[in-house]
Amino acid sequence: MRFCIKKKGRRGRGMAEMRLLLAAAAAGTVLSASGCSSFLRQDNPTQESRMEEITDSESGSLAADDPETAGSSETAGGAGEAPDEDVIETLPARFDYREIGKLPPAGDQGELGTCWAFASLMAMESTLLPEESWDFSEDHMSRMNSFSLTQEEGGQYAMSMAYLLAWQGPVLEEEDPYGDGFSPEGLKPAKHVQEIRILEEKDYQRIKEAVYETGGVQSSLYTTLQNYESTDPYYNRETCGYYYPGAEKANHNVVIIGWDDEYPKENFTVQPEGDGAFICLNSWGERFGEDGCFYVSYYDTNIGAVNVLYSGITDPDSYTGIYQSDLCGWIGQLGYGQEDAWFSNGYTAKRDEILKAVGFYATMPGTSYEVYAQAECEDPKEMDLSKPLASGSFTDAGFYTVPLSAELPLKSGGKFRIAVRIHTPGAVHPVAIEYQAPDTGGKVDLTDGDGYLSQDGINWVSAEQTQHANLCLKAYTGE
């Protein structure tokens, strides 16, 4: 088992003090008997986190820590709209994907610790149903990502997000079948994921809205179950009801595919305070529960604490090029001890093409932003920051693709730069970063980044050179 331990690091000095707090992406990693794990990404000071203090000169006081569980904003073609109020008012007491053709087949992880990959891809498949039916490869997601964990060691939803947002997948199951210990090189993604929302902890109304309007929500629970044959004192095999009231952290991922407000509390082996349950899809095949599904009490300790919605899934031709330096995705956060910050990435165009959009994380709900871009620009100090090419706000936290109001022509071999001014209410470290956090098993490459951070948009410092981090800020192009 691997646990995140709070650690305070060394401190240096510069002409003006700049403080950086780095924390691993996991508030805790707990492997279940089946080998699955859930890394809870929190920006909550009550959570455990590894921290290191570093000082430097130039640009005020920087701080960083763990990613936060929250999220919602615009999709690949828009940005972070709130749920339809009419839908909110008319949510039924019971809703079930099995009854409307939005349930993908229940996958079977077998003896491997890949529940996180099954949950992520089954959630994606449910989002696309019933209009499109897909079978994505869990083998490829769990083997061909930018992390060093084996399939036996488990994983977490942040790994799924990084893999999908880097366009490393998803690929088709037929191209990389599960469980054969082999994944071919060079497979191309069947879809591009441009938006992933992270819904706030235990916000059951928001979870229901997401399931009702968009797709299955990846969440987690604690269990000692290992497969469809095993037993657990908190699982009622006759009613397929599960309720865990204890303090253990989540160790298994599932997909919320519906709910029943009137599901009887008497159906659980340990009786909760009241009725009601989420209907969840598991990854132990169709012999588990009701053809792979079961009921998790609203009063369960962990269900709904972490909630991931794959809300922006497009065809691969929506954007034809991606520029990025954060293949391991959102591992930590940086900031200046305040709600506002600027961050910028520079890239070299690979061909004559058009810059069409940028992508970045909102690390907490209610984030607002301004986006800037400039061709033939080496230094963020040279950018014209007087007129943004996009602006808006996000309801939830998560990753969002923001189209530019004016497309920017790029010349092959020319340097271009993008920048974002972000305002995240309640945050002190609003900028998502990738860095080498030991507990996450990532393989971070700092040589591919050209990121800068600023408190005011005037004075900038290198993220790679001074903070040993890459910025999570991508650029998307087309012909």
Short mmCIF file of C-alpha atoms in Angstrom, two decimals:
data_model
loop_
_atom_site.label_atom_id
_atom_site.label_comp_id
_atom_site.label_asym_id
_atom_site.label_seq_id
_atom_site.Cartn_x
_atom_site.Cartn_y
_atom_site.Cartn_z
CA MET A 1 0.00 0.00 0.00
CA ARG A 2 1.09 3.58 -0.64
CA PHE A 3 -0.01 6.46 1.52
CA CYS A 4 0.59 10.18 1.15
CA ILE A 5 2.59 11.52 4.10
CA LYS A 6 2.77 15.18 5.00
CA LYS A 7 6.32 16.42 4.73
CA LYS A 8 7.82 19.87 5.11
CA GLY A 9 10.84 20.59 2.95
CA ARG A 10 13.87 22.79 2.88
CA ARG A 11 13.91 26.52 2.42
CA GLY A 12 16.21 28.78 0.41
CA ARG A 13 16.49 32.53 -0.01
CA GLY A 14 16.45 35.08 -2.84
CA MET A 15 16.38 38.87 -3.27
CA ALA A 16 12.64 38.74 -2.85
CA GLU A 17 11.00 35.71 -1.32
CA MET A 18 8.83 33.53 -3.51
CA ARG A 19 7.29 30.56 -1.77
CA LEU A 20 6.26 27.41 -3.60
CA LEU A 21 4.29 24.67 -1.94
CA LEU A 22 4.17 21.42 -3.85
CA ALA A 23 1.93 18.54 -2.92
CA ALA A 24 1.38 15.15 -4.44
CA ALA A 25 -1.79 14.53 -6.40
CA ALA A 26 -3.01 12.03 -3.87
CA ALA A 27 -4.43 12.85 -0.49
CA GLY A 28 -4.19 9.11 -0.05
CA THR A 29 -3.80 5.98 -2.09
CA VAL A 30 -5.40 2.84 -0.76
CA LEU A 31 -5.24 -0.40 -2.70
CA SER A 32 -8.10 -2.81 -2.30
CA ALA A 33 -7.75 -6.55 -2.26
CA SER A 34 -8.55 -6.41 -5.95
CA GLY A 35 -5.70 -3.97 -6.48
CA CYS A 36 -7.77 -0.95 -7.47
CA SER A 37 -6.97 2.42 -6.05
CA SER A 38 -8.43 5.88 -5.80
CA PHE A 39 -6.19 8.91 -5.48
CA LEU A 40 -8.25 11.68 -3.90
CA ARG A 41 -7.20 14.99 -5.41
CA GLN A 42 -7.93 17.65 -2.83
CA ASP A 43 -7.15 21.33 -2.32
CA ASN A 44 -8.51 21.07 1.19
CA PRO A 45 -6.15 22.02 4.03
CA THR A 46 -7.70 19.30 6.18
CA GLN A 47 -6.42 16.65 3.77
CA GLU A 48 -2.98 15.10 4.08
CA SER A 49 -0.49 16.34 1.51
CA ARG A 50 3.22 16.25 0.87
CA MET A 51 4.62 19.76 0.83
CA GLU A 52 7.93 21.30 -0.06
CA GLU A 53 8.84 24.94 0.42
CA ILE A 54 11.17 26.63 -2.03
CA THR A 55 12.10 30.27 -2.31
CA ASP A 56 13.27 32.30 -5.26
CA SER A 57 13.41 35.88 -6.45
CA GLU A 58 11.36 38.02 -8.76
CA SER A 59 7.63 37.54 -8.72
CA GLY A 60 5.92 37.65 -5.38
CA SER A 61 4.91 34.62 -3.35
CA LEU A 62 4.00 31.43 -5.20
CA ALA A 63 2.21 28.53 -3.54
CA ALA A 64 0.97 25.17 -4.71
CA ASP A 65 -0.76 22.04 -3.52
CA ASP A 66 -3.08 19.21 -4.47
CA PRO A 67 -5.80 19.34 -7.11
CA GLU A 68 -9.30 19.89 -5.87
CA THR A 69 -12.41 17.80 -6.34
CA ALA A 70 -14.89 20.01 -8.17
CA GLY A 71 -15.74 20.92 -11.73
CA SER A 72 -17.89 22.16 -14.56
CA SER A 73 -17.74 24.59 -17.42
CA GLU A 74 -17.97 24.87 -21.12
CA THR A 75 -17.64 22.03 -23.55
CA ALA A 76 -15.33 21.77 -26.51
CA GLY A 77 -17.51 24.24 -28.34
CA GLY A 78 -18.61 26.44 -25.48
CA ALA A 79 -17.77 27.09 -21.85
CA GLY A 80 -19.22 25.94 -18.55
CA GLU A 81 -22.93 26.51 -18.60
CA ALA A 82 -25.10 25.84 -15.57
CA PRO A 83 -27.60 22.95 -15.74
CA ASP A 84 -30.99 23.66 -17.25
CA GLU A 85 -33.22 24.93 -14.42
CA ASP A 86 -36.30 23.23 -15.91
CA VAL A 87 -34.47 19.89 -15.82
CA ILE A 88 -33.37 20.50 -12.23
CA GLU A 89 -36.96 21.06 -11.14
CA THR A 90 -38.25 17.94 -12.87
CA LEU A 91 -35.71 15.28 -11.97
CA PRO A 92 -37.62 12.04 -11.38
CA ALA A 93 -37.50 10.09 -8.12
CA ARG A 94 -36.03 7.19 -10.07
CA PHE A 95 -33.82 7.17 -13.17
CA ASP A 96 -31.95 4.24 -14.68
CA TYR A 97 -29.75 3.98 -17.78
CA ARG A 98 -30.83 0.35 -18.16
CA GLU A 99 -34.27 1.58 -19.14
CA ILE A 100 -33.27 4.13 -21.79
CA GLY A 101 -30.47 2.44 -23.73
CA LYS A 102 -27.58 4.36 -22.19
CA LEU A 103 -25.94 1.49 -20.32
CA PRO A 104 -22.75 0.02 -21.80
CA PRO A 105 -21.98 -3.65 -21.12
CA ALA A 106 -20.45 -4.36 -17.71
CA GLY A 107 -16.72 -4.88 -18.12
CA ASP A 108 -14.73 -7.44 -16.16
CA GLN A 109 -11.36 -6.37 -14.75
CA GLY A 110 -10.50 -9.89 -13.63
CA GLU A 111 -7.61 -10.09 -11.18
CA LEU A 112 -5.98 -6.82 -12.28
CA GLY A 113 -6.20 -3.47 -10.51
CA THR A 114 -7.88 -1.67 -13.39
CA CYS A 115 -11.25 -0.62 -11.96
CA TRP A 116 -10.26 3.02 -12.56
CA ALA A 117 -9.79 2.41 -16.30
CA PHE A 118 -13.03 0.42 -16.61
CA ALA A 119 -14.98 3.10 -14.73
CA SER A 120 -13.54 5.91 -16.85
CA LEU A 121 -14.21 4.25 -20.19
CA MET A 122 -17.64 2.85 -19.28
CA ALA A 123 -18.60 6.35 -18.15
CA MET A 124 -17.40 7.70 -21.52
CA GLU A 125 -19.29 5.02 -23.40
CA SER A 126 -22.48 5.88 -21.51
CA THR A 127 -22.08 9.55 -22.47
CA LEU A 128 -22.03 8.61 -26.16
CA LEU A 129 -24.99 6.22 -25.92
CA PRO A 130 -27.57 5.71 -27.32
CA GLU A 131 -26.56 7.65 -30.45
CA GLU A 132 -23.11 6.05 -30.64
CA SER A 133 -22.03 2.65 -29.35
CA TRP A 134 -18.32 2.19 -28.58
CA ASP A 135 -16.12 -0.37 -26.87
CA PHE A 136 -12.90 1.32 -25.71
CA SER A 137 -9.77 -0.48 -24.58
CA GLU A 138 -9.07 -0.58 -20.85
CA ASP A 139 -5.85 -2.45 -21.61
CA HIS A 140 -4.50 0.51 -23.57
CA MET A 141 -5.52 3.09 -20.96
CA SER A 142 -3.92 1.12 -18.13
CA ARG A 143 -0.74 0.19 -20.03
CA MET A 144 0.00 3.03 -22.47
CA ASN A 145 -0.34 6.10 -20.24
CA SER A 146 2.48 8.35 -18.99
CA PHE A 147 2.63 6.75 -15.55
CA SER A 148 4.82 3.89 -14.37
CA LEU A 149 2.23 1.89 -12.43
CA THR A 150 1.54 -1.66 -13.59
CA GLN A 151 -1.94 -3.04 -14.06
CA GLU A 152 -1.53 -4.99 -10.83
CA GLU A 153 -0.67 -1.84 -8.85
CA GLY A 154 -3.91 -0.02 -9.57
CA GLY A 155 -4.49 3.55 -10.65
CA GLN A 156 -6.75 6.57 -10.29
CA TYR A 157 -9.03 8.88 -12.21
CA ALA A 158 -6.32 11.55 -12.59
CA MET A 159 -4.39 9.03 -14.69
CA SER A 160 -7.47 8.52 -16.87
CA MET A 161 -7.84 12.26 -17.30
CA ALA A 162 -4.18 12.74 -18.25
CA TYR A 163 -4.29 9.88 -20.78
CA LEU A 164 -7.48 11.08 -22.44
CA LEU A 165 -6.66 14.79 -22.47
CA ALA A 166 -3.22 14.07 -23.99
CA TRP A 167 -4.98 12.27 -26.87
CA GLN A 168 -3.15 9.04 -25.98
CA GLY A 169 -6.53 7.34 -26.28
CA PRO A 170 -9.15 6.00 -26.16
CA VAL A 171 -8.49 3.28 -28.70
CA LEU A 172 -10.82 0.45 -29.62
CA GLU A 173 -11.02 -2.79 -27.63
CA GLU A 174 -10.55 -4.77 -30.83
CA GLU A 175 -7.22 -2.99 -31.40
CA ASP A 176 -5.91 -3.77 -27.90
CA PRO A 177 -7.86 -6.61 -26.23
CA TYR A 178 -7.91 -6.76 -22.45
CA GLY A 179 -5.71 -8.99 -20.34
CA ASP A 180 -3.18 -10.28 -22.86
CA GLY A 181 -0.24 -8.39 -21.37
CA PHE A 182 0.48 -6.62 -24.66
CA SER A 183 -0.44 -3.25 -26.16
CA PRO A 184 0.54 -2.29 -29.72
CA GLU A 185 2.46 0.92 -30.35
CA GLY A 186 1.15 3.64 -32.63
CA LEU A 187 -2.61 3.25 -32.15
CA LYS A 188 -4.59 6.43 -32.77
CA PRO A 189 -7.46 7.64 -30.55
CA ALA A 190 -10.95 6.86 -31.75
CA LYS A 191 -12.25 9.98 -30.00
CA HIS A 192 -10.80 13.16 -28.52
CA VAL A 193 -11.74 14.21 -25.01
CA GLN A 194 -11.87 18.00 -24.71
CA GLU A 195 -13.74 18.48 -21.44
CA ILE A 196 -13.88 16.61 -18.12
CA ARG A 197 -15.86 18.04 -15.25
CA ILE A 198 -15.15 17.27 -11.60
CA LEU A 199 -18.33 17.69 -9.58
CA GLU A 200 -18.27 18.89 -6.02
CA GLU A 201 -18.05 16.43 -3.16
CA LYS A 202 -21.37 14.89 -2.04
CA ASP A 203 -23.44 17.23 -4.22
CA TYR A 204 -26.07 14.62 -5.02
CA GLN A 205 -28.30 17.05 -6.90
CA ARG A 206 -25.47 17.98 -9.25
CA ILE A 207 -24.52 14.31 -9.72
CA LYS A 208 -28.11 13.49 -10.68
CA GLU A 209 -28.25 16.41 -13.12
CA ALA A 210 -25.05 15.22 -14.77
CA VAL A 211 -26.30 11.64 -15.12
CA TYR A 212 -29.68 12.83 -16.38
CA GLU A 213 -28.32 15.32 -18.93
CA THR A 214 -24.93 13.97 -20.01
CA GLY A 215 -23.49 10.62 -18.95
CA GLY A 216 -22.40 8.30 -16.19
CA VAL A 217 -20.38 9.79 -13.33
CA GLN A 218 -17.23 7.99 -12.22
CA SER A 219 -17.15 7.77 -8.43
CA SER A 220 -15.65 5.51 -5.78
CA LEU A 221 -16.36 3.50 -2.64
CA TYR A 222 -14.61 1.34 -0.09
CA THR A 223 -15.13 -2.42 -0.26
CA THR A 224 -13.43 -5.71 0.55
CA LEU A 225 -15.17 -7.35 -2.39
CA GLN A 226 -12.75 -8.59 -5.02
CA ASN A 227 -15.00 -10.08 -7.69
CA TYR A 228 -18.55 -11.28 -8.28
CA GLU A 229 -18.05 -14.35 -6.08
CA SER A 230 -16.61 -12.71 -2.97
CA THR A 231 -18.56 -11.52 0.06
CA ASP A 232 -18.55 -8.37 2.14
CA PRO A 233 -20.49 -7.69 5.37
CA TYR A 234 -21.73 -4.44 3.82
CA TYR A 235 -23.08 -6.03 0.64
CA ASN A 236 -26.45 -7.76 0.43
CA ARG A 237 -26.19 -10.30 -2.37
CA GLU A 238 -29.96 -10.88 -2.43
CA THR A 239 -30.94 -7.24 -2.94
CA CYS A 240 -27.66 -6.04 -4.53
CA GLY A 241 -27.58 -3.25 -1.96
CA TYR A 242 -24.30 -1.82 -0.60
CA TYR A 243 -23.76 0.56 2.32
CA TYR A 244 -20.47 1.25 4.09
CA PRO A 245 -20.66 3.66 7.07
CA GLY A 246 -17.02 3.42 8.19
CA ALA A 247 -13.98 5.67 7.91
CA GLU A 248 -11.87 3.76 5.38
CA LYS A 249 -10.90 5.66 2.25
CA ALA A 250 -12.27 4.64 -1.13
CA ASN A 251 -10.42 1.88 -2.95
CA HIS A 252 -12.69 0.95 -5.86
CA ASN A 253 -14.14 2.93 -8.78
CA VAL A 254 -17.66 2.51 -10.17
CA VAL A 255 -19.97 4.46 -12.49
CA ILE A 256 -23.17 6.10 -11.26
CA ILE A 257 -25.78 5.37 -13.96
CA GLY A 258 -28.98 6.26 -12.11
CA TRP A 259 -30.71 6.57 -8.76
CA ASP A 260 -33.76 5.51 -6.78
CA ASP A 261 -34.86 7.91 -4.05
CA GLU A 262 -37.20 5.28 -2.63
CA TYR A 263 -34.82 2.33 -2.56
CA PRO A 264 -35.63 0.81 0.88
CA LYS A 265 -33.06 1.16 3.63
CA GLU A 266 -34.08 -2.35 4.73
CA ASN A 267 -32.33 -3.71 1.61
CA PHE A 268 -28.89 -3.08 3.15
CA THR A 269 -27.18 -5.47 5.57
CA VAL A 270 -26.35 -2.48 7.79
CA GLN A 271 -29.33 -0.16 7.85
CA PRO A 272 -28.62 3.50 6.97
CA GLU A 273 -30.54 6.50 8.26
CA GLY A 274 -32.94 6.64 5.35
CA ASP A 275 -34.04 5.32 1.97
CA GLY A 276 -32.39 6.07 -1.36
CA ALA A 277 -29.50 4.76 -3.43
CA PHE A 278 -27.43 5.44 -6.50
CA ILE A 279 -27.56 2.76 -9.18
CA CYS A 280 -23.95 1.92 -10.09
CA LEU A 281 -22.24 -0.07 -12.83
CA ASN A 282 -19.36 -2.23 -11.60
CA SER A 283 -16.39 -3.82 -13.39
CA TRP A 284 -16.78 -7.44 -12.27
CA GLY A 285 -18.80 -8.63 -15.24
CA GLU A 286 -22.50 -9.29 -15.67
CA ARG A 287 -22.51 -12.05 -13.04
CA PHE A 288 -22.15 -9.44 -10.31
CA GLY A 289 -25.34 -7.89 -8.91
CA GLU A 290 -28.09 -7.22 -11.43
CA ASP A 291 -26.23 -7.87 -14.68
CA GLY A 292 -23.25 -5.90 -13.39
CA CYS A 293 -25.19 -3.19 -11.53
CA PHE A 294 -25.92 -2.64 -7.83
CA TYR A 295 -27.34 -0.07 -5.42
CA VAL A 296 -25.16 2.13 -3.19
CA SER A 297 -26.87 3.95 -0.34
CA TYR A 298 -26.94 7.73 -0.37
CA TYR A 299 -25.53 7.47 3.16
CA ASP A 300 -22.42 5.54 2.10
CA THR A 301 -19.22 7.20 3.35
CA ASN A 302 -17.46 7.47 0.00
CA ILE A 303 -19.94 7.39 -2.86
CA GLY A 304 -20.23 10.87 -4.38
CA ALA A 305 -17.10 12.18 -2.70
CA VAL A 306 -15.13 12.10 -5.97
CA ASN A 307 -17.18 12.61 -9.14
CA VAL A 308 -15.83 12.71 -12.70
CA LEU A 309 -17.98 13.50 -15.75
CA TYR A 310 -16.60 12.99 -19.27
CA SER A 311 -18.66 15.74 -20.82
CA GLY A 312 -16.75 16.86 -23.93
CA ILE A 313 -16.10 13.98 -26.35
CA THR A 314 -15.51 14.83 -30.01
CA ASP A 315 -14.47 13.19 -33.25
CA PRO A 316 -10.71 13.25 -33.90
CA ASP A 317 -11.07 15.84 -36.66
CA SER A 318 -12.53 18.52 -34.38
CA TYR A 319 -8.94 19.69 -33.85
CA THR A 320 -6.10 18.11 -35.81
CA GLY A 321 -3.13 19.24 -33.71
CA ILE A 322 -2.34 19.43 -30.00
CA TYR A 323 0.55 21.21 -28.26
CA GLN A 324 1.21 20.25 -24.65
CA SER A 325 3.89 19.68 -22.03
CA ASP A 326 1.80 17.99 -19.32
CA LEU A 327 1.38 14.34 -20.31
CA CYS A 328 0.83 13.40 -16.63
CA GLY A 329 -1.80 16.13 -16.27
CA TRP A 330 -2.94 17.84 -13.09
CA ILE A 331 -0.62 16.70 -10.30
CA GLY A 332 -0.42 19.85 -8.19
CA GLN A 333 -1.26 23.54 -8.10
CA LEU A 334 0.60 26.85 -8.05
CA GLY A 335 -0.45 30.30 -6.97
CA TYR A 336 0.51 33.50 -5.20
CA GLY A 337 -1.60 33.05 -2.10
CA GLN A 338 -4.54 34.69 -3.82
CA GLU A 339 -7.42 33.93 -6.17
CA ASP A 340 -5.78 35.42 -9.29
CA ALA A 341 -2.79 34.36 -11.38
CA TRP A 342 -1.42 34.49 -14.93
CA PHE A 343 0.19 31.56 -16.72
CA SER A 344 1.62 31.18 -20.22
CA ASN A 345 3.04 28.42 -22.43
CA GLY A 346 5.13 28.81 -25.58
CA TYR A 347 5.25 26.31 -28.45
CA THR A 348 6.89 26.00 -31.88
CA ALA A 349 4.49 25.40 -34.77
CA LYS A 350 5.11 22.09 -36.53
CA ARG A 351 3.50 23.24 -39.79
CA ASP A 352 1.49 26.05 -41.31
CA GLU A 353 -1.77 25.78 -39.38
CA ILE A 354 -4.40 27.70 -37.44
CA LEU A 355 -4.51 28.10 -33.65
CA LYS A 356 -8.17 27.54 -32.80
CA ALA A 357 -8.49 26.87 -29.06
CA VAL A 358 -6.69 26.45 -25.75
CA GLY A 359 -7.31 24.00 -22.91
CA PHE A 360 -6.66 24.32 -19.19
CA TYR A 361 -7.98 23.34 -15.75
CA ALA A 362 -10.32 25.17 -13.44
CA THR A 363 -9.06 23.93 -10.09
CA MET A 364 -12.19 24.95 -8.18
CA PRO A 365 -15.81 25.81 -9.08
CA GLY A 366 -16.72 29.30 -10.26
CA THR A 367 -13.44 29.95 -12.06
CA SER A 368 -13.40 32.83 -14.56
CA TYR A 369 -10.74 33.40 -17.20
CA GLU A 370 -9.34 35.51 -20.01
CA VAL A 371 -7.35 33.88 -22.84
CA TYR A 372 -4.66 35.55 -24.95
CA ALA A 373 -2.59 34.27 -27.88
CA GLN A 374 0.11 35.70 -30.12
CA ALA A 375 2.09 34.35 -33.06
CA GLU A 376 5.83 34.99 -33.54
CA CYS A 377 6.24 35.59 -29.81
CA GLU A 378 9.11 34.19 -27.74
CA ASP A 379 8.63 35.90 -24.38
CA PRO A 380 5.43 36.43 -22.37
CA LYS A 381 6.63 39.98 -21.67
CA GLU A 382 6.25 40.66 -25.41
CA MET A 383 2.57 39.63 -25.51
CA ASP A 384 -0.22 42.11 -26.10
CA LEU A 385 -2.51 41.47 -23.13
CA SER A 386 -4.87 44.36 -23.79
CA LYS A 387 -7.61 42.36 -25.55
CA PRO A 388 -8.49 38.73 -24.75
CA LEU A 389 -9.43 36.30 -27.51
CA ALA A 390 -11.81 34.49 -25.16
CA SER A 391 -13.32 35.06 -21.73
CA GLY A 392 -15.93 33.44 -19.55
CA SER A 393 -16.48 31.35 -16.44
CA PHE A 394 -16.92 27.74 -15.41
CA THR A 395 -19.61 26.42 -13.08
CA ASP A 396 -17.63 23.34 -12.04
CA ALA A 397 -13.95 22.53 -11.74
CA GLY A 398 -12.28 20.35 -14.35
CA PHE A 399 -10.57 20.61 -17.72
CA TYR A 400 -12.08 22.75 -20.48
CA THR A 401 -11.34 23.58 -24.08
CA VAL A 402 -11.99 27.23 -24.91
CA PRO A 403 -12.31 28.23 -28.59
CA LEU A 404 -10.72 31.54 -29.60
CA SER A 405 -12.93 34.31 -30.94
CA ALA A 406 -10.44 34.87 -33.77
CA GLU A 407 -8.35 32.11 -35.29
CA LEU A 408 -4.60 32.76 -35.29
CA PRO A 409 -2.49 31.71 -38.32
CA LEU A 410 0.79 30.00 -37.42
CA LYS A 411 3.88 29.58 -39.58
CA SER A 412 5.86 26.35 -39.56
CA GLY A 413 8.83 26.71 -37.22
CA GLY A 414 7.52 29.93 -35.70
CA LYS A 415 7.18 30.37 -31.95
CA PHE A 416 3.72 31.18 -30.62
CA ARG A 417 2.54 31.82 -27.10
CA ILE A 418 -0.74 31.45 -25.23
CA ALA A 419 -1.61 32.96 -21.85
CA VAL A 420 -4.48 32.78 -19.39
CA ARG A 421 -5.51 35.11 -16.62
CA ILE A 422 -7.46 33.07 -14.11
CA HIS A 423 -9.64 33.98 -11.13
CA THR A 424 -10.72 31.13 -8.86
CA PRO A 425 -12.86 32.14 -5.86
CA GLY A 426 -11.58 30.69 -2.61
CA ALA A 427 -8.29 29.45 -4.09
CA VAL A 428 -4.76 30.42 -3.13
CA HIS A 429 -3.15 28.21 -5.81
CA PRO A 430 -5.40 28.41 -8.89
CA VAL A 431 -2.96 27.16 -11.57
CA ALA A 432 -2.78 23.42 -12.35
CA ILE A 433 0.71 22.00 -12.83
CA GLU A 434 2.52 18.77 -13.62
CA TYR A 435 5.60 17.92 -11.55
CA GLN A 436 7.51 14.88 -10.34
CA ALA A 437 5.47 13.72 -7.35
CA PRO A 438 6.84 10.38 -6.06
CA ASP A 439 3.48 8.95 -4.96
CA THR A 440 1.87 9.29 -8.39
CA GLY A 441 4.36 7.24 -10.41
CA GLY A 442 4.45 9.79 -13.21
CA LYS A 443 7.30 10.18 -15.68
CA VAL A 444 7.49 13.97 -15.93
CA ASP A 445 9.65 15.55 -18.66
CA LEU A 446 10.57 19.17 -17.90
CA THR A 447 12.55 19.61 -21.12
CA ASP A 448 9.44 19.94 -23.29
CA GLY A 449 7.94 22.93 -21.47
CA ASP A 450 8.25 26.70 -21.89
CA GLY A 451 5.90 27.87 -19.15
CA TYR A 452 5.83 31.12 -17.23
CA LEU A 453 3.86 32.32 -14.21
CA SER A 454 2.99 35.83 -13.12
CA GLN A 455 1.16 37.59 -10.34
CA ASP A 456 0.33 40.66 -12.42
CA GLY A 457 0.86 39.84 -16.12
CA ILE A 458 3.99 42.00 -16.15
CA ASN A 459 6.68 40.17 -14.18
CA TRP A 460 7.09 36.52 -15.20
CA VAL A 461 9.09 33.55 -13.88
CA SER A 462 9.87 30.24 -15.57
CA ALA A 463 7.80 27.35 -14.22
CA GLU A 464 10.33 24.75 -15.35
CA GLN A 465 13.48 26.51 -14.17
CA THR A 466 12.31 27.95 -10.85
CA GLN A 467 9.49 25.59 -9.88
CA HIS A 468 10.49 22.32 -11.61
CA ALA A 469 6.99 22.07 -13.03
CA ASN A 470 5.15 22.12 -16.34
CA LEU A 471 2.00 24.19 -16.74
CA CYS A 472 -1.24 22.42 -17.70
CA LEU A 473 -2.02 24.66 -20.67
CA LYS A 474 -2.62 23.07 -24.09
CA ALA A 475 -3.09 24.55 -27.56
CA TYR A 476 -5.30 23.10 -30.29
CA THR A 477 -4.89 23.69 -34.02
CA GLY A 478 -6.54 22.89 -37.32
CA GLU A 479 -5.98 23.42 -41.00
#
